mmCIF file of C-alpha atoms in Angstrom:
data_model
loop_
_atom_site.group_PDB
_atom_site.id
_atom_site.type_symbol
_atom_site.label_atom_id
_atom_site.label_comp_id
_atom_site.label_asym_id
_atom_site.label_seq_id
_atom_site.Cartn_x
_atom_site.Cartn_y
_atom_site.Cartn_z
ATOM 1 C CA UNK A 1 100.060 6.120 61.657
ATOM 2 C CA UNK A 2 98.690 7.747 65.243
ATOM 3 C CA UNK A 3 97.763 6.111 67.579
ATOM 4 C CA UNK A 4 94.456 7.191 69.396
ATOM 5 C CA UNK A 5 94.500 7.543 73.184
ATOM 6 C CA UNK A 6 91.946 8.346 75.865
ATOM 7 C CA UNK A 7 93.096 10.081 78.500
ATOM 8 C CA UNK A 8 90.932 9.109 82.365
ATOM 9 C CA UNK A 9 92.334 11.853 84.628
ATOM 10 C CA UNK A 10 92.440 15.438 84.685
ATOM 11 C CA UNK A 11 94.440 15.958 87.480
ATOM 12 C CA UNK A 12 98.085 17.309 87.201
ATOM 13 C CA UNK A 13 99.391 14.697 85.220
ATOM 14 C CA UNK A 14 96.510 14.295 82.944
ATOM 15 C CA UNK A 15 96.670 18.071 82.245
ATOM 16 C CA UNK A 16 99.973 18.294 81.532
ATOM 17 C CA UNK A 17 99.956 15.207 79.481
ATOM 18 C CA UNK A 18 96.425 15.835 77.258
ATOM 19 C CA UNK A 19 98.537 19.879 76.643
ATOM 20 C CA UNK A 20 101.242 17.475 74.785
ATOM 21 C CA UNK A 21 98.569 15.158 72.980
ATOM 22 C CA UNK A 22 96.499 18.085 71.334
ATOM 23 C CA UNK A 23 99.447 18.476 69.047
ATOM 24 C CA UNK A 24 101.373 15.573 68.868
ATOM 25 C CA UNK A 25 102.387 13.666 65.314
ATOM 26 C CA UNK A 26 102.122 9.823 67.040
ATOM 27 C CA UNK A 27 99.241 9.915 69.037
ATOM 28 C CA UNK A 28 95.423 11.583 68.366
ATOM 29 C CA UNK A 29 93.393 12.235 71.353
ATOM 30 C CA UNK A 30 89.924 10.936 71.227
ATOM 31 C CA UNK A 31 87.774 11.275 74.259
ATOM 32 C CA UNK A 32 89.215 12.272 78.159
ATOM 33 C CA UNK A 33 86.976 10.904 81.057
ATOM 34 C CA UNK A 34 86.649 13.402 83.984
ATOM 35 C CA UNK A 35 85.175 12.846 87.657
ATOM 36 C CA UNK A 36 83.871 15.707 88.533
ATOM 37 C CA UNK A 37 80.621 16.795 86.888
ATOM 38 C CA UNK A 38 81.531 20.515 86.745
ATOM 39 C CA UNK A 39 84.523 19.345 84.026
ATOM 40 C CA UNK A 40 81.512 17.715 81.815
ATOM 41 C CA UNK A 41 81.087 18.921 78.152
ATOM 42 C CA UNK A 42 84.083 21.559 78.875
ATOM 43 C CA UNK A 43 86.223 22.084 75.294
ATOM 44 C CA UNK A 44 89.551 19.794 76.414
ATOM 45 C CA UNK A 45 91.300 22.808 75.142
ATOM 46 C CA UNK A 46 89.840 24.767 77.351
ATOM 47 C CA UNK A 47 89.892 22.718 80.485
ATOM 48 C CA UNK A 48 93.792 22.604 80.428
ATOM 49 C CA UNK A 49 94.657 26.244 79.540
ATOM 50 C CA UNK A 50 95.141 25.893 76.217
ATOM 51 C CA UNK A 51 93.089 26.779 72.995
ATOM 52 C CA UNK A 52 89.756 25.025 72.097
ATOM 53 C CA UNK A 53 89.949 21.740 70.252
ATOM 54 C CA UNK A 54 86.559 20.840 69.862
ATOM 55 C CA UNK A 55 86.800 18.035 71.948
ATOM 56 C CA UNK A 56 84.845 18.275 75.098
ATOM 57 C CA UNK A 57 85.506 15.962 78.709
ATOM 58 C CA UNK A 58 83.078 13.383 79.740
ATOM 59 C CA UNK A 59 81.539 12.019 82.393
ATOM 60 C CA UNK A 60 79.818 8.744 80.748
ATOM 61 C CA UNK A 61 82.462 6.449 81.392
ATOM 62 C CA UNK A 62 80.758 3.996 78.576
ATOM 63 C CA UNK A 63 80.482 6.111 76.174
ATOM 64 C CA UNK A 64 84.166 7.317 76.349
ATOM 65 C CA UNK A 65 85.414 3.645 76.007
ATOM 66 C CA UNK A 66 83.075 2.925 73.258
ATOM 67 C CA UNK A 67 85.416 4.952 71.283
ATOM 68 C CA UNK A 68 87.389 3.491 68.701
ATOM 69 C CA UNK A 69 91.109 3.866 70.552
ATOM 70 C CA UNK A 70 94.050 1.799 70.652
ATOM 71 C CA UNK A 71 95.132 2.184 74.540
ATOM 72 C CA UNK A 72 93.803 4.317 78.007
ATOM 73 C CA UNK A 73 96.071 6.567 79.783
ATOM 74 C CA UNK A 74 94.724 6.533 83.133
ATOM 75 C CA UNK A 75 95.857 9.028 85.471
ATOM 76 C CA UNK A 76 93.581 7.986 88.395
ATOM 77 C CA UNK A 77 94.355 8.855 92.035
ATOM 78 C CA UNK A 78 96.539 6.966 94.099
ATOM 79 C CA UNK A 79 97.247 3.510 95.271
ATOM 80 C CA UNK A 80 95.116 4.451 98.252
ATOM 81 C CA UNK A 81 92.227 4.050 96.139
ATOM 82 C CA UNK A 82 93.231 0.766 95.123
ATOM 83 C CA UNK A 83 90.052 -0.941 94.389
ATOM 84 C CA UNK A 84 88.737 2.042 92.206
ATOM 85 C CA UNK A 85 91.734 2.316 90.164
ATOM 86 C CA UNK A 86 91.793 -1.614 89.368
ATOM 87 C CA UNK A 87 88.396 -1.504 88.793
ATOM 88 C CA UNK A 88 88.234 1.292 86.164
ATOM 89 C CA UNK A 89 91.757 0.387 84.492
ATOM 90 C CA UNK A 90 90.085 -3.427 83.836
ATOM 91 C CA UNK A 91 86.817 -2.012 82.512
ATOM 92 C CA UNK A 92 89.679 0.066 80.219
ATOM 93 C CA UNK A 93 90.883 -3.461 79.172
ATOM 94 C CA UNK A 94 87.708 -5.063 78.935
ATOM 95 C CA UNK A 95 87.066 -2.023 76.306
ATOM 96 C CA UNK A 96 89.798 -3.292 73.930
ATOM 97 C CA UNK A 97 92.525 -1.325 74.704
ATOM 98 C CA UNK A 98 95.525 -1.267 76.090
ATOM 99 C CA UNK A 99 96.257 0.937 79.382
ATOM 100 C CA UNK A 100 99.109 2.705 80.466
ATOM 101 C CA UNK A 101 98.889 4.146 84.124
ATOM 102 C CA UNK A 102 100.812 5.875 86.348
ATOM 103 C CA UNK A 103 98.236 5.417 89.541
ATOM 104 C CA UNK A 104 99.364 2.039 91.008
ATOM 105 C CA UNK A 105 102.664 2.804 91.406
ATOM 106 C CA UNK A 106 103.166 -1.217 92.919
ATOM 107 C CA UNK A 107 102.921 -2.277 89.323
ATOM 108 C CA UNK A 108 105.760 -0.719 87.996
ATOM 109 C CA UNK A 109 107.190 -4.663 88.849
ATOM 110 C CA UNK A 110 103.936 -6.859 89.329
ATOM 111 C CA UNK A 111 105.742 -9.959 89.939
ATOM 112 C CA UNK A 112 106.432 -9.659 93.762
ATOM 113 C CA UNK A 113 102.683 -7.633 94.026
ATOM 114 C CA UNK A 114 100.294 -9.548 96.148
ATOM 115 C CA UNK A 115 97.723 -11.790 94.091
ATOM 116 C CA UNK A 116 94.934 -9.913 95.492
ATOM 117 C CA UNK A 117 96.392 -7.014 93.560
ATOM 118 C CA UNK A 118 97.442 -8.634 90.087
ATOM 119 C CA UNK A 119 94.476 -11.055 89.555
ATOM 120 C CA UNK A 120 91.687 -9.194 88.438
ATOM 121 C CA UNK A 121 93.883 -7.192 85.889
ATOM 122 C CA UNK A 122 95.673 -10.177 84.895
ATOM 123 C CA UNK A 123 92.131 -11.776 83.895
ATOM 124 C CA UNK A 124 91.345 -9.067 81.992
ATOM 125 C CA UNK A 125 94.102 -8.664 80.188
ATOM 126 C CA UNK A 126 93.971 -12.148 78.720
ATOM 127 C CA UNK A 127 90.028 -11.767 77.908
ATOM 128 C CA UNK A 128 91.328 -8.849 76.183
ATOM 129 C CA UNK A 129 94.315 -9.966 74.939
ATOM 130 C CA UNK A 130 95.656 -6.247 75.906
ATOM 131 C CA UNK A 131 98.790 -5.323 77.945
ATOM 132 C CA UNK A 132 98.864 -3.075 81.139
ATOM 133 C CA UNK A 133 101.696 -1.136 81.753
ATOM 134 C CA UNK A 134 102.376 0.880 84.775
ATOM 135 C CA UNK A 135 105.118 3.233 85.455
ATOM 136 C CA UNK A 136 106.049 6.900 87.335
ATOM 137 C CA UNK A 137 108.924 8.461 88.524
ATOM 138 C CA UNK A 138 109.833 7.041 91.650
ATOM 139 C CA UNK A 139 109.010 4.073 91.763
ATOM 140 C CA UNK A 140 109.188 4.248 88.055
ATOM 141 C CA UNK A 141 112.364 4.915 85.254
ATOM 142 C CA UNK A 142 114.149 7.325 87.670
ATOM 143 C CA UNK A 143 114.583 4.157 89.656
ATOM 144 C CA UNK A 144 114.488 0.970 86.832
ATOM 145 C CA UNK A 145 115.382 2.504 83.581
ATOM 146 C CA UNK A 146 118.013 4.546 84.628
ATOM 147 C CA UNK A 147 119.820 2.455 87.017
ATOM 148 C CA UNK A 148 119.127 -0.255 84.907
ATOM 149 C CA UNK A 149 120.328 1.506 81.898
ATOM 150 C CA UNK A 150 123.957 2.559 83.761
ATOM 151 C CA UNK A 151 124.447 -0.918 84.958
ATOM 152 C CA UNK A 152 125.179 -2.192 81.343
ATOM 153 C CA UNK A 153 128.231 -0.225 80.888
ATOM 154 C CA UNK A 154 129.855 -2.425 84.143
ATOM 155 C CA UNK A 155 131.719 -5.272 84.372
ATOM 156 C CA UNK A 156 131.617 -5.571 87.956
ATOM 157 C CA UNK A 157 128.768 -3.904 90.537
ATOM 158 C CA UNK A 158 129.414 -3.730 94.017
ATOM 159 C CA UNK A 159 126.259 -1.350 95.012
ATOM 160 C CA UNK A 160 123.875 0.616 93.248
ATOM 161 C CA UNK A 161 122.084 3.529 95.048
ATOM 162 C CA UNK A 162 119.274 5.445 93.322
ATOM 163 C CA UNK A 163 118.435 8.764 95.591
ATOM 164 C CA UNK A 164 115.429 11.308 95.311
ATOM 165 C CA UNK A 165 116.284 14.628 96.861
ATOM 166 C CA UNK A 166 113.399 16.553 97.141
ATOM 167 C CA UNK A 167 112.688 19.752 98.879
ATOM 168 C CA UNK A 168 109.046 19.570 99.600
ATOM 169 C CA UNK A 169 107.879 23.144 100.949
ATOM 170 C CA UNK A 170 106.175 23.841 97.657
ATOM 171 C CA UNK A 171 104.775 20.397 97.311
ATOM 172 C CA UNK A 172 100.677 20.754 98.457
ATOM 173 C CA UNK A 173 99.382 17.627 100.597
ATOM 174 C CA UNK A 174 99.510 16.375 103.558
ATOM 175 C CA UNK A 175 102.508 14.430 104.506
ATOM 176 C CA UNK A 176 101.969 14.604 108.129
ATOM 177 C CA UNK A 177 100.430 11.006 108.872
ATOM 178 C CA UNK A 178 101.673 9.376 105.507
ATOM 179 C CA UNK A 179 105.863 10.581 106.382
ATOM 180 C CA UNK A 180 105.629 12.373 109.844
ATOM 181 C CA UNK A 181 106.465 15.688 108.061
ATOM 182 C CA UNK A 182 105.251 18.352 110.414
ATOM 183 C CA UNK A 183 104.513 15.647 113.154
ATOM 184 C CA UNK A 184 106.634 15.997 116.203
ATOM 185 C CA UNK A 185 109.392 13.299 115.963
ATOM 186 C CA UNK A 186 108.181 10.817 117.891
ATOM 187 C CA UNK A 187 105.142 9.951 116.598
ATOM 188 C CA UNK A 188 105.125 6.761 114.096
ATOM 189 C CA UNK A 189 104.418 7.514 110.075
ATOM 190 C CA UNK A 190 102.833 5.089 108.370
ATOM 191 C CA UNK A 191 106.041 4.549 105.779
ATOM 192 C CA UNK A 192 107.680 3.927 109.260
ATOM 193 C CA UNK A 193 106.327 0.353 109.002
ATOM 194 C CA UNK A 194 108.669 -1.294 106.696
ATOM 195 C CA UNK A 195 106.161 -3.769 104.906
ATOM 196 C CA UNK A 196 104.429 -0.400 103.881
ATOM 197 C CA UNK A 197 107.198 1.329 102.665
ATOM 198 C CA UNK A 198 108.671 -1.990 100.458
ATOM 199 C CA UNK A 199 105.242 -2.008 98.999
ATOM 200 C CA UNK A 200 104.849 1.805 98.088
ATOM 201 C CA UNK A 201 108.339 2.096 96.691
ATOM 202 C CA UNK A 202 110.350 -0.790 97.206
ATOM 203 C CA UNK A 203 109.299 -3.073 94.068
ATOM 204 C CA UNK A 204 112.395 -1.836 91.729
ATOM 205 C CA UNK A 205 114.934 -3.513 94.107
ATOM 206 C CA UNK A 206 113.735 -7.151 92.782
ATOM 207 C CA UNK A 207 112.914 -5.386 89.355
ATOM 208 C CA UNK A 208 116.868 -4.601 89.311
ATOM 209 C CA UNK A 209 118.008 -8.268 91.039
ATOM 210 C CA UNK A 210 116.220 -9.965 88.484
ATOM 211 C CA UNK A 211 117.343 -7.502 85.738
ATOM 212 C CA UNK A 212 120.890 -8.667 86.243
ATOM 213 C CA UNK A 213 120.120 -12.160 87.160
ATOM 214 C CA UNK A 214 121.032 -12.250 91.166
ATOM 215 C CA UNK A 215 119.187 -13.699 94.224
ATOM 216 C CA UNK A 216 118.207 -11.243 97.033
ATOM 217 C CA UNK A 217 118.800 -12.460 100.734
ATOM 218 C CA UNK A 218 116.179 -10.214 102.220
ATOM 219 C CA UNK A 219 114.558 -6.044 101.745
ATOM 220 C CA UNK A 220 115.064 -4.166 104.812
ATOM 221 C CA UNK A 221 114.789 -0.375 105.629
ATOM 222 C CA UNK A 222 116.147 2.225 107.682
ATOM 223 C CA UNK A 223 113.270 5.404 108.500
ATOM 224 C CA UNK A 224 115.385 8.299 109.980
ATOM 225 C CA UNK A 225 113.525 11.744 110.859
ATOM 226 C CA UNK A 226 115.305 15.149 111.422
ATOM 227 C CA UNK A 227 113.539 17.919 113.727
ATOM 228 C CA UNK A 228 113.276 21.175 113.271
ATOM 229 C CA UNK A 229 116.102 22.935 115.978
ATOM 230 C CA UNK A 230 113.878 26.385 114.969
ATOM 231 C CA UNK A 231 111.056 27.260 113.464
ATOM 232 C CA UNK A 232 110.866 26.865 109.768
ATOM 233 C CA UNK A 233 108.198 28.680 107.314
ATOM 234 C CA UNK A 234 107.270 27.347 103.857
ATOM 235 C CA UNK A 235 104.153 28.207 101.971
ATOM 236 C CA UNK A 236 102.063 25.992 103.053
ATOM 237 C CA UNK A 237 102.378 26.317 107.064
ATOM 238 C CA UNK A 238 104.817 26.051 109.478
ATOM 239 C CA UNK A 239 107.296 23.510 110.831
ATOM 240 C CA UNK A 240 107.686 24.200 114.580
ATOM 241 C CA UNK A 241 110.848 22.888 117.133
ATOM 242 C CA UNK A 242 110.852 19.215 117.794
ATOM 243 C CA UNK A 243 108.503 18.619 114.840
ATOM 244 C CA UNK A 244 109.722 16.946 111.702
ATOM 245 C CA UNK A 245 111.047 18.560 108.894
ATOM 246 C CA UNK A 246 113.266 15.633 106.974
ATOM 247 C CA UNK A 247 112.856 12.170 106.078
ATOM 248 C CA UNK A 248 115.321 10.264 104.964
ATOM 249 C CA UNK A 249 114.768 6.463 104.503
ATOM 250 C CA UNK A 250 116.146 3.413 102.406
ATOM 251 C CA UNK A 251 114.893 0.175 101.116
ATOM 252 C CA UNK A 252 117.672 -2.215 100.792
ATOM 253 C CA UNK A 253 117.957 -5.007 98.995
ATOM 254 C CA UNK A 254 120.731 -6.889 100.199
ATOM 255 C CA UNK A 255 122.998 -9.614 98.380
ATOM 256 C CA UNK A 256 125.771 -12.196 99.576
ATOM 257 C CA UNK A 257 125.115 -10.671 102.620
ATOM 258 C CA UNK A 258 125.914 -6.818 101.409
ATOM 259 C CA UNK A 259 123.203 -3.955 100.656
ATOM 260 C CA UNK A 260 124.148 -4.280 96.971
ATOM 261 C CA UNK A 261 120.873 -2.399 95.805
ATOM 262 C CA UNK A 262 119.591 0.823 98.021
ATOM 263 C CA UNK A 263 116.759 3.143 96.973
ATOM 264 C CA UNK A 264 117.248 6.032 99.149
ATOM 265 C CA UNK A 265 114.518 9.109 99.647
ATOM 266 C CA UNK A 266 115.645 12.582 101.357
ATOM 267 C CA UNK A 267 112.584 14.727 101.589
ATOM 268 C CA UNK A 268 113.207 17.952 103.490
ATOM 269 C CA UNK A 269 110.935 20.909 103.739
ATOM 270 C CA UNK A 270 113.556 23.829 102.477
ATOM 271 C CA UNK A 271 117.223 23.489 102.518
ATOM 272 C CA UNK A 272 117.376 24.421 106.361
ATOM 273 C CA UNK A 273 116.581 20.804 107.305
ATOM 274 C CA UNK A 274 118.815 18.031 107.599
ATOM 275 C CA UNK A 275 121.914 20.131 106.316
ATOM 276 C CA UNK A 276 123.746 17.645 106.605
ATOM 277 C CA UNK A 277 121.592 14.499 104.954
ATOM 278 C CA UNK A 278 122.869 13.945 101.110
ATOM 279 C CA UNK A 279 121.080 17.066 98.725
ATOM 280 C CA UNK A 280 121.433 17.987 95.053
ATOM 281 C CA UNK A 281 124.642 19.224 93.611
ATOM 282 C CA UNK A 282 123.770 20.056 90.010
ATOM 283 C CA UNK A 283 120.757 22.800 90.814
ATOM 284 C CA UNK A 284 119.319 23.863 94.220
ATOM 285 C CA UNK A 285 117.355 20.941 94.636
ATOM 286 C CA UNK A 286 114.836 18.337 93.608
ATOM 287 C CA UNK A 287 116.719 15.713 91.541
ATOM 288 C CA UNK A 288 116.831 11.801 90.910
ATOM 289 C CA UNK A 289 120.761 10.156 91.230
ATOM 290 C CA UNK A 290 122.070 7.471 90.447
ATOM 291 C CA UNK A 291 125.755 6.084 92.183
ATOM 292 C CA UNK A 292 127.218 2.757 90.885
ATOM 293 C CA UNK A 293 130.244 1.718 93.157
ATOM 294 C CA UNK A 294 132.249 -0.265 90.756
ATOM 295 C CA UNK A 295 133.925 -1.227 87.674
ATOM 296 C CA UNK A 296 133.618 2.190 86.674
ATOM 297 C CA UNK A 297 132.236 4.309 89.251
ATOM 298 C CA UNK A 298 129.128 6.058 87.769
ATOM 299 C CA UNK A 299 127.217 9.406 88.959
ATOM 300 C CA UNK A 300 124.505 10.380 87.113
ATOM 301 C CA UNK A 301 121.911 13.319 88.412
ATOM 302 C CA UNK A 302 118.741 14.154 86.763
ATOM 303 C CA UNK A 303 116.575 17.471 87.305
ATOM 304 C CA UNK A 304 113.352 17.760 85.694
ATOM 305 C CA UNK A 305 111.356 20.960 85.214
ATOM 306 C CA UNK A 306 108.720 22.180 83.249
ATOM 307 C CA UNK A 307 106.131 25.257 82.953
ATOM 308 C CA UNK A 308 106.767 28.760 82.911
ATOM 309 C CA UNK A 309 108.281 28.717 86.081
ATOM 310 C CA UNK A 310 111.049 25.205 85.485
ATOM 311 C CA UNK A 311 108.698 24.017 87.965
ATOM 312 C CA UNK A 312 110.292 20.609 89.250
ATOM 313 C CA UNK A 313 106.902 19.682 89.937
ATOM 314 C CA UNK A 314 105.511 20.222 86.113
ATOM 315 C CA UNK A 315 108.546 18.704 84.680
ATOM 316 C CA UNK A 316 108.286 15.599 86.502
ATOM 317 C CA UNK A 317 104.695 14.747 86.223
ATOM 318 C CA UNK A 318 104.835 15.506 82.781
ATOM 319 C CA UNK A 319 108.147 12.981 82.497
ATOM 320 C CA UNK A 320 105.916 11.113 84.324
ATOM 321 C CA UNK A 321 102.960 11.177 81.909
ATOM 322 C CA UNK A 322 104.917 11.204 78.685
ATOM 323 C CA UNK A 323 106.678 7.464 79.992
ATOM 324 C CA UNK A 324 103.874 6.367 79.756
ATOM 325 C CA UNK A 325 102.023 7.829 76.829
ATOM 326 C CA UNK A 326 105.323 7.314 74.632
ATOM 327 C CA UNK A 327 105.266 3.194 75.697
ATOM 328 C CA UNK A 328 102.140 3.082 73.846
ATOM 329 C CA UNK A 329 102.697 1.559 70.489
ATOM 330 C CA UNK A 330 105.406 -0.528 72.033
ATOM 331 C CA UNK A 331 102.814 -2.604 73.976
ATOM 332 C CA UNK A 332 101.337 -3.748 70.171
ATOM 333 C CA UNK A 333 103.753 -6.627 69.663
ATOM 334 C CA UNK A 334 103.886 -7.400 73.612
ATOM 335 C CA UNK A 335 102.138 -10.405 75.083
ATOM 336 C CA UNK A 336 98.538 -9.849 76.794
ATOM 337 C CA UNK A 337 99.228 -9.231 80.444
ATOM 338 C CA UNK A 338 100.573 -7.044 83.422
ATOM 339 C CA UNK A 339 104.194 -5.341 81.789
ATOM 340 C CA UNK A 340 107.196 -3.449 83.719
ATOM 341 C CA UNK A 341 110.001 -1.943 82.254
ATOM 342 C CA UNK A 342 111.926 -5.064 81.501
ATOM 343 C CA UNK A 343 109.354 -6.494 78.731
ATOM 344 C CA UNK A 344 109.581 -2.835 76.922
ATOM 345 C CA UNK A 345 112.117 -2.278 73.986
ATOM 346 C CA UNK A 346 113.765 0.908 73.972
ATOM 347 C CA UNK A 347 111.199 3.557 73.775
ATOM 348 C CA UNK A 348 113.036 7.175 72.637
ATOM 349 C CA UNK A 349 110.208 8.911 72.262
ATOM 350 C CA UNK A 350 108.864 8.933 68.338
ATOM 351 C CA UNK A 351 107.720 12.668 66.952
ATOM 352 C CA UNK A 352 109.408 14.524 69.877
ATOM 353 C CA UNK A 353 111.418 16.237 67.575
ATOM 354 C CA UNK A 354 109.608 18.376 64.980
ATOM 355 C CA UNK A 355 108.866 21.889 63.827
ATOM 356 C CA UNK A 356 107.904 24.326 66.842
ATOM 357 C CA UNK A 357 103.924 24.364 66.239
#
């Protein structure tokens, strides 16, 4: 039996996500809420480069969630829009459905989320008696499942390190005030302040600690910038001498006075910067890794792609989308409230495999 999902969100993810659903054996897309009023009464089919399905985007946010469905998918902006996203992804709830979400990235782990945060979803949850799951990449299963995941084959752990490599000079946006990319190297970032950066992408570190049932002393991080000795050109501008081209930070979660669990980003803009910082040795670039320093050692790398191209970008918002989309009839027998990874069973995917359509 499908299960019917509205998407909210036709941005990147939502695209590549509602392509999937139009065909897909589990689930049955019913309605998908747009923003912008130039998307309304556009075939779905249409509006994501694919053929016309009869179903056409709205705008009437009621309506949509009138709609007999068992769960939203809301691919809303980003945490920066905090209180919109809460506030549509509770009026979701309200609806009688569940919600899986891949906007506030916090909640991949609500428990160490501020209460200011967690309590309106947490109320409407239990009026609803629906579960809210959120998840992504990173912070998502490229840093909880998978880690997680690796750390059951050990008998002893003396560090896990979980890495993004990305090379972002085909990534569009503005990293300038946000990472210091393209800034000259002196000027502060935002993810510079470390209460910032724990919040944006720290919240696996106590996901994992409590995962495997150990106490964390304290989260720290490290913020290191790399600046351009020359200047470097990428498609969308240029990175002059003395300004910024690499990132490299960690959040640390430290244990019996050790770093025992390290979530570590390298964000370059093309493979001229920071030659030396750690990069991808499986493809070019743009991966996920995993290194467990123990009993065994364990290396796992992960590249996703996607799209015509093998597009790292398409292939991990998709992975991205489909996490969540895929935890859907898993949240049926869960509890009513705010869920992370570690409440989730096993979730392989049902009807990926099939007949090419």
């Amino acid at each position: 039996m499908s299960h019917k999902v509205i998407v909210w969100g036709t941005g990147v993810v939502g695209k590549l996500v509602i392509r999937e659903l139009l065909d897909h054996p589990e689930f049955e897309l019913v309605a998908v809420i747009v923003h912008d009023t130039v998307k309304y009464g556009v075939d779905v089919g249409e509006l994501v480069g694919a053929e016309k399905c009869g179903l056409r985007a709205t705008t009437d946010i009621d309506a949509a969630l009138a709609i007999d469905a068992d769960a939203v998918a809301y691919f809303g902006p980003t945490a920066a829009y905090a209180v919109q996203n809460i506030d549509n992804m509770c009026r979701s709830l309200r609806s009688g459905k569940h919600v899986v979400s891949t906007s506030m990235t916090p909640l991949v782990y609500p428990k160490p989320c501020p209460r200011e945060l967690r309590s309106a979803l947490e109320q409407a949850c239990v009026e609803s008696g629906k579960a809210c799951f959120t998840t992504g990449i990173d912070p998502g299963f490229a840093n909880d499942l998978f880690p997680m995941t690796l750390l059951g084959v050990c008998g002893r752990v003396d560090s896990v390190r979980v890495q993004e490599l990305l090379d972002y000079a085909n990534y569009a946006g503005d990293y300038k005030a946000t990472m210091g990319i393209g800034a000259p190297v002196e000027t502060q970032a935002i993810l510079q302040i470390p209460e910032i950066l724990i919040f944006a992408w720290g919240h696996t570190i106590p996901m994992i600690a409590d995962a495997v049932g150990v106490e964390l002393d304290r989260i720290d991080t490290v913020y290191e910038k790399w600046p351009a000795t020359e200047a470097i050109v990428y498609p969308y501008g240029v990175i002059e001498p003395g300004q910024t081209a690499a990132v490299r930070f960690e959040i640390r979660g430290w244990v019996a006075g050790e770093a025992k669990i390290v979530i570590e980003h390298v964000n370059r803009i093309t493979n001229a910067a920071a030659p030396h910082w750690p990069r991808a040795t499986s493809v070019e670039n743009d991966v996920y890794r995993v290194i467990i320093e123990g009993s065994p050692n364990i290396t796992q790398e992960t590249a996703f792609r996607g799209g015509p191209d093998n597009d790292p970008i398409a292939g991990g918002c998709l992975a991205t989308g489909m996490r969540a989309i895929n935890a859907i009839p898993a949240l049926d027998g869960i509890a009513p409230g705010l869920v992370s990874a570690l409440d989730l069973p096993l979730i392989p995917g049902r009807g990926t495999i099939r007949a090419r359509s």
